[in-house]
């Protein structure tokens, strides 16, 4: 059992449950539903004692004590799940993760994850991370994002890789299909806070990222709080008449949760298929013809970790890996390039 003291912030929502959701530290990992259960269990106390009513009124500066029960032990079991291996030695493994696979087990995804698969694949070749025989997750990509990531098999490799990612020296490039186009003459784009242009028509987005003010599952752009984040985007091809969609390469200078998806949405260039940050934007049937319907039906964010580069943490050898677009993105890209094959007409232009 551990205790967490939370102070109600300035201008809080009028309900206790909502105010607590904003006040608890992000690293506490307490979702709205978890807080609601803790309230119902009588695990939260305020100035007048135990409180169970999530609708109770709150006041700025009030302190609440949350009694957190010890976590239930979760045993991560090896599972024989097929993996696409780009590289492997005694120290590390580079995996090409499919869309739909969670990287690490969590209460909502205890099995079928990349870690479950790696435990089965690596077996006795895992020499231990932090005293436990497990793979060392250095970085993650979202469940519905596909592509490359490196995992440590030894403690020394884990430390060496983590240092490179912390120093932002690892190279990560993503390919995405997005709404809109990058146009240096676009006054709206140039007027968006945090957006600038670099040589070569590269769009640079600089901001801070932190948890969304009301939706705990989302990240949001801020300029006065949160963690520094920089994304660069370069349009490779544009599609439609007038141009209304694009293939874009995104490069991460930093690696924050949902960074590319949040930054592209902030710039008004949300990723096709993104269920969280895509908003209500729809592809223009006038500009894109029948491909617009294919875009609307795309079932995940069209984002792929296509390139990964780093120095081997033990030998110092530069390593670089590339992954082709997965079938679903490649198929949509082909339809955008050849709209007449989809039963209608829409032009494409090369950036």
mmCIF file of N, CA and C in Angstrom, residues 67-148:
data_model
loop_
_atom_site.group_PDB
_atom_site.id
_atom_site.type_symbol
_atom_site.label_atom_id
_atom_site.label_comp_id
_atom_site.label_asym_id
_atom_site.label_seq_id
_atom_site.Cartn_x
_atom_site.Cartn_y
_atom_site.Cartn_z
ATOM 1 N N UNK A 67 -5.111 6.353 -1.423
ATOM 2 C CA UNK A 67 -4.451 5.136 -0.939
ATOM 3 C C UNK A 67 -4.390 4.129 -2.077
ATOM 4 N N UNK A 68 -3.201 3.878 -2.553
ATOM 5 C CA UNK A 68 -3.022 2.998 -3.708
ATOM 6 C C UNK A 68 -2.660 1.599 -3.235
ATOM 7 N N UNK A 69 -3.485 0.620 -3.530
ATOM 8 C CA UNK A 69 -3.154 -0.754 -3.129
ATOM 9 C C UNK A 69 -1.933 -1.260 -3.886
ATOM 10 N N UNK A 70 -1.224 -2.196 -3.306
ATOM 11 C CA UNK A 70 -0.071 -2.783 -3.979
ATOM 12 C C UNK A 70 -0.525 -3.413 -5.292
ATOM 13 N N UNK A 71 0.244 -3.232 -6.349
ATOM 14 C CA UNK A 71 -0.157 -3.825 -7.640
ATOM 15 C C UNK A 71 -0.180 -5.341 -7.575
ATOM 16 N N UNK A 72 -1.126 -5.911 -8.268
ATOM 17 C CA UNK A 72 -1.191 -7.363 -8.336
ATOM 18 C C UNK A 72 -0.087 -7.865 -9.255
ATOM 19 N N UNK A 73 0.603 -8.892 -8.837
ATOM 20 C CA UNK A 73 1.687 -9.401 -9.687
ATOM 21 C C UNK A 73 1.147 -9.929 -11.015
ATOM 22 N N UNK A 74 1.802 -9.523 -12.091
ATOM 23 C CA UNK A 74 1.420 -9.978 -13.420
ATOM 24 C C UNK A 74 2.606 -10.719 -14.020
ATOM 25 N N UNK A 75 2.431 -11.965 -14.306
ATOM 26 C CA UNK A 75 3.516 -12.754 -14.880
ATOM 27 C C UNK A 75 3.451 -12.668 -16.398
ATOM 28 N N UNK A 76 4.532 -12.163 -16.969
ATOM 29 C CA UNK A 76 4.611 -12.069 -18.419
ATOM 30 C C UNK A 76 5.134 -13.393 -18.962
ATOM 31 N N UNK A 77 4.333 -14.028 -19.752
ATOM 32 C CA UNK A 77 4.675 -15.364 -20.235
ATOM 33 C C UNK A 77 5.141 -15.328 -21.686
ATOM 34 N N UNK A 78 6.098 -16.199 -22.017
ATOM 35 C CA UNK A 78 6.511 -16.302 -23.420
ATOM 36 C C UNK A 78 5.357 -16.795 -24.295
ATOM 37 N N UNK A 79 5.229 -16.207 -25.481
ATOM 38 C CA UNK A 79 4.203 -16.641 -26.423
ATOM 39 C C UNK A 79 4.843 -16.761 -27.812
ATOM 40 N N UNK A 80 4.600 -17.854 -28.446
ATOM 41 C CA UNK A 80 5.204 -18.123 -29.763
ATOM 42 C C UNK A 80 4.462 -17.341 -30.841
ATOM 43 N N UNK A 81 4.748 -16.057 -30.907
ATOM 44 C CA UNK A 81 4.136 -15.166 -31.882
ATOM 45 C C UNK A 81 5.171 -14.870 -32.966
ATOM 46 N N UNK A 82 4.839 -15.063 -34.232
ATOM 47 C CA UNK A 82 5.821 -14.809 -35.306
ATOM 48 C C UNK A 82 6.305 -13.362 -35.293
ATOM 49 N N UNK A 83 7.589 -13.186 -35.517
ATOM 50 C CA UNK A 83 8.198 -11.865 -35.556
ATOM 51 C C UNK A 83 8.999 -11.703 -36.844
ATOM 52 N N UNK A 84 9.057 -10.465 -37.340
ATOM 53 C CA UNK A 84 9.941 -10.132 -38.456
ATOM 54 C C UNK A 84 11.191 -9.505 -37.853
ATOM 55 N N UNK A 85 12.314 -10.199 -37.970
ATOM 56 C CA UNK A 85 13.564 -9.762 -37.358
ATOM 57 C C UNK A 85 14.454 -9.110 -38.410
ATOM 58 N N UNK A 86 14.805 -7.851 -38.180
ATOM 59 C CA UNK A 86 15.697 -7.152 -39.110
ATOM 60 C C UNK A 86 17.156 -7.381 -38.758
ATOM 61 N N UNK A 87 17.444 -7.624 -37.479
ATOM 62 C CA UNK A 87 18.825 -7.836 -37.031
ATOM 63 C C UNK A 87 18.787 -8.427 -35.628
ATOM 64 N N UNK A 88 19.772 -9.281 -35.326
ATOM 65 C CA UNK A 88 19.865 -9.816 -33.978
ATOM 66 C C UNK A 88 21.284 -10.286 -33.702
ATOM 67 N N UNK A 89 21.787 -9.995 -32.498
ATOM 68 C CA UNK A 89 23.026 -10.578 -32.013
ATOM 69 C C UNK A 89 22.856 -10.859 -30.521
ATOM 70 N N UNK A 90 23.954 -11.095 -29.815
ATOM 71 C CA UNK A 90 23.852 -11.452 -28.400
ATOM 72 C C UNK A 90 23.407 -10.295 -27.526
ATOM 73 N N UNK A 91 23.489 -9.061 -28.052
ATOM 74 C CA UNK A 91 23.221 -7.882 -27.225
ATOM 75 C C UNK A 91 21.879 -7.220 -27.495
ATOM 76 N N UNK A 92 21.386 -7.335 -28.723
ATOM 77 C CA UNK A 92 20.169 -6.599 -29.072
ATOM 78 C C UNK A 92 19.457 -7.275 -30.224
ATOM 79 N N UNK A 93 18.223 -6.819 -30.443
ATOM 80 C CA UNK A 93 17.418 -7.335 -31.546
ATOM 81 C C UNK A 93 16.610 -6.178 -32.133
ATOM 82 N N UNK A 94 16.537 -6.099 -33.452
ATOM 83 C CA UNK A 94 15.741 -5.082 -34.143
ATOM 84 C C UNK A 94 14.552 -5.795 -34.774
ATOM 85 N N UNK A 95 13.357 -5.345 -34.430
ATOM 86 C CA UNK A 95 12.118 -5.989 -34.852
ATOM 87 C C UNK A 95 11.317 -5.044 -35.732
ATOM 88 N N UNK A 96 10.679 -5.592 -36.750
ATOM 89 C CA UNK A 96 9.743 -4.839 -37.582
ATOM 90 C C UNK A 96 8.334 -5.177 -37.085
ATOM 91 N N UNK A 97 7.800 -4.318 -36.221
ATOM 92 C CA UNK A 97 6.540 -4.599 -35.545
ATOM 93 C C UNK A 97 5.339 -4.368 -36.467
ATOM 94 N N UNK A 98 4.397 -5.298 -36.480
ATOM 95 C CA UNK A 98 3.182 -5.065 -37.270
ATOM 96 C C UNK A 98 2.225 -4.121 -36.551
ATOM 97 N N UNK A 99 1.386 -3.456 -37.306
ATOM 98 C CA UNK A 99 0.317 -2.662 -36.697
ATOM 99 C C UNK A 99 -0.612 -3.593 -35.932
ATOM 100 N N UNK A 100 -1.107 -3.119 -34.805
ATOM 101 C CA UNK A 100 -2.032 -3.905 -33.996
ATOM 102 C C UNK A 100 -1.377 -4.604 -32.821
ATOM 103 N N UNK A 101 -0.055 -4.609 -32.775
ATOM 104 C CA UNK A 101 0.654 -5.272 -31.673
ATOM 105 C C UNK A 101 1.103 -4.240 -30.633
ATOM 106 N N UNK A 102 0.725 -4.472 -29.375
ATOM 107 C CA UNK A 102 1.174 -3.636 -28.270
ATOM 108 C C UNK A 102 2.614 -4.017 -27.941
ATOM 109 N N UNK A 103 3.430 -3.046 -27.565
ATOM 110 C CA UNK A 103 4.836 -3.329 -27.280
ATOM 111 C C UNK A 103 5.004 -4.022 -25.941
ATOM 112 N N UNK A 104 4.381 -3.486 -24.900
ATOM 113 C CA UNK A 104 4.627 -3.983 -23.538
ATOM 114 C C UNK A 104 3.311 -4.376 -22.869
ATOM 115 N N UNK A 105 3.292 -5.472 -22.094
ATOM 116 C CA UNK A 105 2.057 -5.859 -21.394
ATOM 117 C C UNK A 105 1.575 -4.746 -20.467
ATOM 118 N N UNK A 106 0.276 -4.616 -20.377
ATOM 119 C CA UNK A 106 -0.366 -3.646 -19.497
ATOM 120 C C UNK A 106 -1.670 -4.271 -19.021
ATOM 121 N N UNK A 107 -2.317 -3.674 -18.014
ATOM 122 C CA UNK A 107 -3.561 -4.272 -17.514
ATOM 123 C C UNK A 107 -4.587 -4.584 -18.600
ATOM 124 N N UNK A 108 -4.666 -3.736 -19.631
ATOM 125 C CA UNK A 108 -5.624 -3.999 -20.700
ATOM 126 C C UNK A 108 -5.104 -4.901 -21.793
ATOM 127 N N UNK A 109 -3.786 -5.129 -21.797
ATOM 128 C CA UNK A 109 -3.171 -5.975 -22.825
ATOM 129 C C UNK A 109 -2.110 -6.865 -22.175
ATOM 130 N N UNK A 110 -2.537 -7.868 -21.405
ATOM 131 C CA UNK A 110 -1.572 -8.692 -20.679
ATOM 132 C C UNK A 110 -0.848 -9.711 -21.541
ATOM 133 N N UNK A 111 -1.347 -9.962 -22.750
ATOM 134 C CA UNK A 111 -0.738 -10.981 -23.601
ATOM 135 C C UNK A 111 -0.787 -10.528 -25.052
ATOM 136 N N UNK A 112 -0.108 -11.305 -25.911
ATOM 137 C CA UNK A 112 -0.093 -10.979 -27.330
ATOM 138 C C UNK A 112 0.779 -9.790 -27.670
ATOM 139 N N UNK A 113 1.644 -9.380 -26.741
ATOM 140 C CA UNK A 113 2.465 -8.193 -26.943
ATOM 141 C C UNK A 113 3.828 -8.562 -27.525
ATOM 142 N N UNK A 114 4.574 -7.529 -27.910
ATOM 143 C CA UNK A 114 5.921 -7.756 -28.421
ATOM 144 C C UNK A 114 6.805 -8.395 -27.356
ATOM 145 N N UNK A 115 6.659 -7.972 -26.110
ATOM 146 C CA UNK A 115 7.468 -8.550 -25.040
ATOM 147 C C UNK A 115 7.168 -10.039 -24.875
ATOM 148 N N UNK A 116 5.894 -10.416 -24.922
ATOM 149 C CA UNK A 116 5.555 -11.840 -24.859
ATOM 150 C C UNK A 116 6.249 -12.614 -25.975
ATOM 151 N N UNK A 117 6.218 -12.044 -27.175
ATOM 152 C CA UNK A 117 6.834 -12.710 -28.324
ATOM 153 C C UNK A 117 8.348 -12.785 -28.175
ATOM 154 N N UNK A 118 8.976 -11.726 -27.667
ATOM 155 C CA UNK A 118 10.426 -11.707 -27.513
ATOM 156 C C UNK A 118 10.898 -12.693 -26.449
ATOM 157 N N UNK A 119 10.116 -12.856 -25.392
ATOM 158 C CA UNK A 119 10.483 -13.830 -24.363
ATOM 159 C C UNK A 119 10.556 -15.232 -24.958
ATOM 160 N N UNK A 120 9.637 -15.533 -25.855
ATOM 161 C CA UNK A 120 9.654 -16.847 -26.497
ATOM 162 C C UNK A 120 10.774 -16.944 -27.526
ATOM 163 N N UNK A 121 10.956 -15.892 -28.312
ATOM 164 C CA UNK A 121 11.960 -15.931 -29.378
ATOM 165 C C UNK A 121 13.386 -15.952 -28.825
ATOM 166 N N UNK A 122 13.662 -15.088 -27.849
ATOM 167 C CA UNK A 122 15.028 -14.941 -27.348
ATOM 168 C C UNK A 122 15.406 -16.032 -26.354
ATOM 169 N N UNK A 123 14.445 -16.465 -25.533
ATOM 170 C CA UNK A 123 14.709 -17.547 -24.594
ATOM 171 C C UNK A 123 15.923 -17.296 -23.732
ATOM 172 N N UNK A 124 16.868 -18.231 -23.703
ATOM 173 C CA UNK A 124 18.036 -18.158 -22.829
ATOM 174 C C UNK A 124 19.072 -17.131 -23.288
ATOM 175 N N UNK A 125 18.860 -16.515 -24.448
ATOM 176 C CA UNK A 125 19.830 -15.514 -24.898
ATOM 177 C C UNK A 125 19.661 -14.187 -24.160
ATOM 178 N N UNK A 126 18.600 -14.050 -23.363
ATOM 179 C CA UNK A 126 18.421 -12.859 -22.545
ATOM 180 C C UNK A 126 19.313 -12.977 -21.317
ATOM 181 N N UNK A 127 20.303 -12.070 -21.189
ATOM 182 C CA UNK A 127 21.225 -12.158 -20.054
ATOM 183 C C UNK A 127 20.734 -11.382 -18.847
ATOM 184 N N UNK A 128 19.668 -10.603 -19.013
ATOM 185 C CA UNK A 128 19.080 -9.940 -17.854
ATOM 186 C C UNK A 128 19.095 -8.437 -17.960
ATOM 187 N N UNK A 129 17.955 -7.818 -17.621
ATOM 188 C CA UNK A 129 17.818 -6.369 -17.576
ATOM 189 C C UNK A 129 17.380 -6.010 -16.162
ATOM 190 N N UNK A 130 18.222 -5.267 -15.447
ATOM 191 C CA UNK A 130 17.865 -4.878 -14.088
ATOM 192 C C UNK A 130 17.656 -6.061 -13.172
ATOM 193 N N UNK A 131 18.403 -7.136 -13.404
ATOM 194 C CA UNK A 131 18.291 -8.306 -12.553
ATOM 195 C C UNK A 131 17.164 -9.243 -12.923
ATOM 196 N N UNK A 132 16.424 -8.934 -13.975
ATOM 197 C CA UNK A 132 15.329 -9.783 -14.416
ATOM 198 C C UNK A 132 15.604 -10.265 -15.836
ATOM 199 N N UNK A 133 15.194 -11.484 -16.098
ATOM 200 C CA UNK A 133 15.398 -12.069 -17.422
ATOM 201 C C UNK A 133 14.264 -11.616 -18.337
ATOM 202 N N UNK A 134 14.459 -10.455 -18.936
ATOM 203 C CA UNK A 134 13.417 -9.865 -19.765
ATOM 204 C C UNK A 134 14.083 -9.000 -20.824
ATOM 205 N N UNK A 135 13.385 -8.708 -21.912
ATOM 206 C CA UNK A 135 13.935 -7.789 -22.912
ATOM 207 C C UNK A 135 13.884 -6.351 -22.405
ATOM 208 N N UNK A 136 14.880 -5.560 -22.810
ATOM 209 C CA UNK A 136 14.932 -4.163 -22.382
ATOM 210 C C UNK A 136 14.324 -3.245 -23.419
ATOM 211 N N UNK A 137 13.140 -2.738 -23.134
ATOM 212 C CA UNK A 137 12.452 -1.842 -24.063
ATOM 213 C C UNK A 137 13.075 -0.455 -23.961
ATOM 214 N N UNK A 138 13.675 0.007 -25.048
ATOM 215 C CA UNK A 138 14.363 1.289 -25.068
ATOM 216 C C UNK A 138 13.434 2.397 -25.556
ATOM 217 N N UNK A 139 12.621 2.099 -26.555
ATOM 218 C CA UNK A 139 11.658 3.059 -27.078
ATOM 219 C C UNK A 139 10.442 2.273 -27.540
ATOM 220 N N UNK A 140 9.349 2.959 -27.757
ATOM 221 C CA UNK A 140 8.112 2.285 -28.147
ATOM 222 C C UNK A 140 7.504 2.976 -29.359
ATOM 223 N N UNK A 141 6.677 2.240 -30.069
ATOM 224 C CA UNK A 141 5.812 2.836 -31.072
ATOM 225 C C UNK A 141 4.389 2.392 -30.758
ATOM 226 N N UNK A 142 3.433 3.218 -31.122
ATOM 227 C CA UNK A 142 2.038 2.964 -30.749
ATOM 228 C C UNK A 142 1.539 1.629 -31.286
ATOM 229 N N UNK A 143 0.530 1.113 -30.656
ATOM 230 C CA UNK A 143 -0.050 -0.171 -31.049
ATOM 231 C C UNK A 143 -0.356 -0.214 -32.542
ATOM 232 N N UNK A 144 -1.005 0.817 -33.058
ATOM 233 C CA UNK A 144 -1.429 0.797 -34.452
ATOM 234 C C UNK A 144 -0.462 1.506 -35.389
ATOM 235 N N UNK A 145 0.758 1.736 -34.924
ATOM 236 C CA UNK A 145 1.839 2.190 -35.791
ATOM 237 C C UNK A 145 2.731 0.986 -36.077
ATOM 238 N N UNK A 146 3.138 0.833 -37.304
ATOM 239 C CA UNK A 146 4.000 -0.292 -37.685
ATOM 240 C C UNK A 146 5.441 0.177 -37.779
ATOM 241 N N UNK A 147 6.362 -0.799 -37.828
ATOM 242 C CA UNK A 147 7.736 -0.455 -38.138
ATOM 243 C C UNK A 147 8.779 -0.879 -37.140
ATOM 244 N N UNK A 148 9.964 -0.274 -37.256
ATOM 245 C CA UNK A 148 11.186 -0.737 -36.616
ATOM 246 C C UNK A 148 11.358 -0.222 -35.192
#
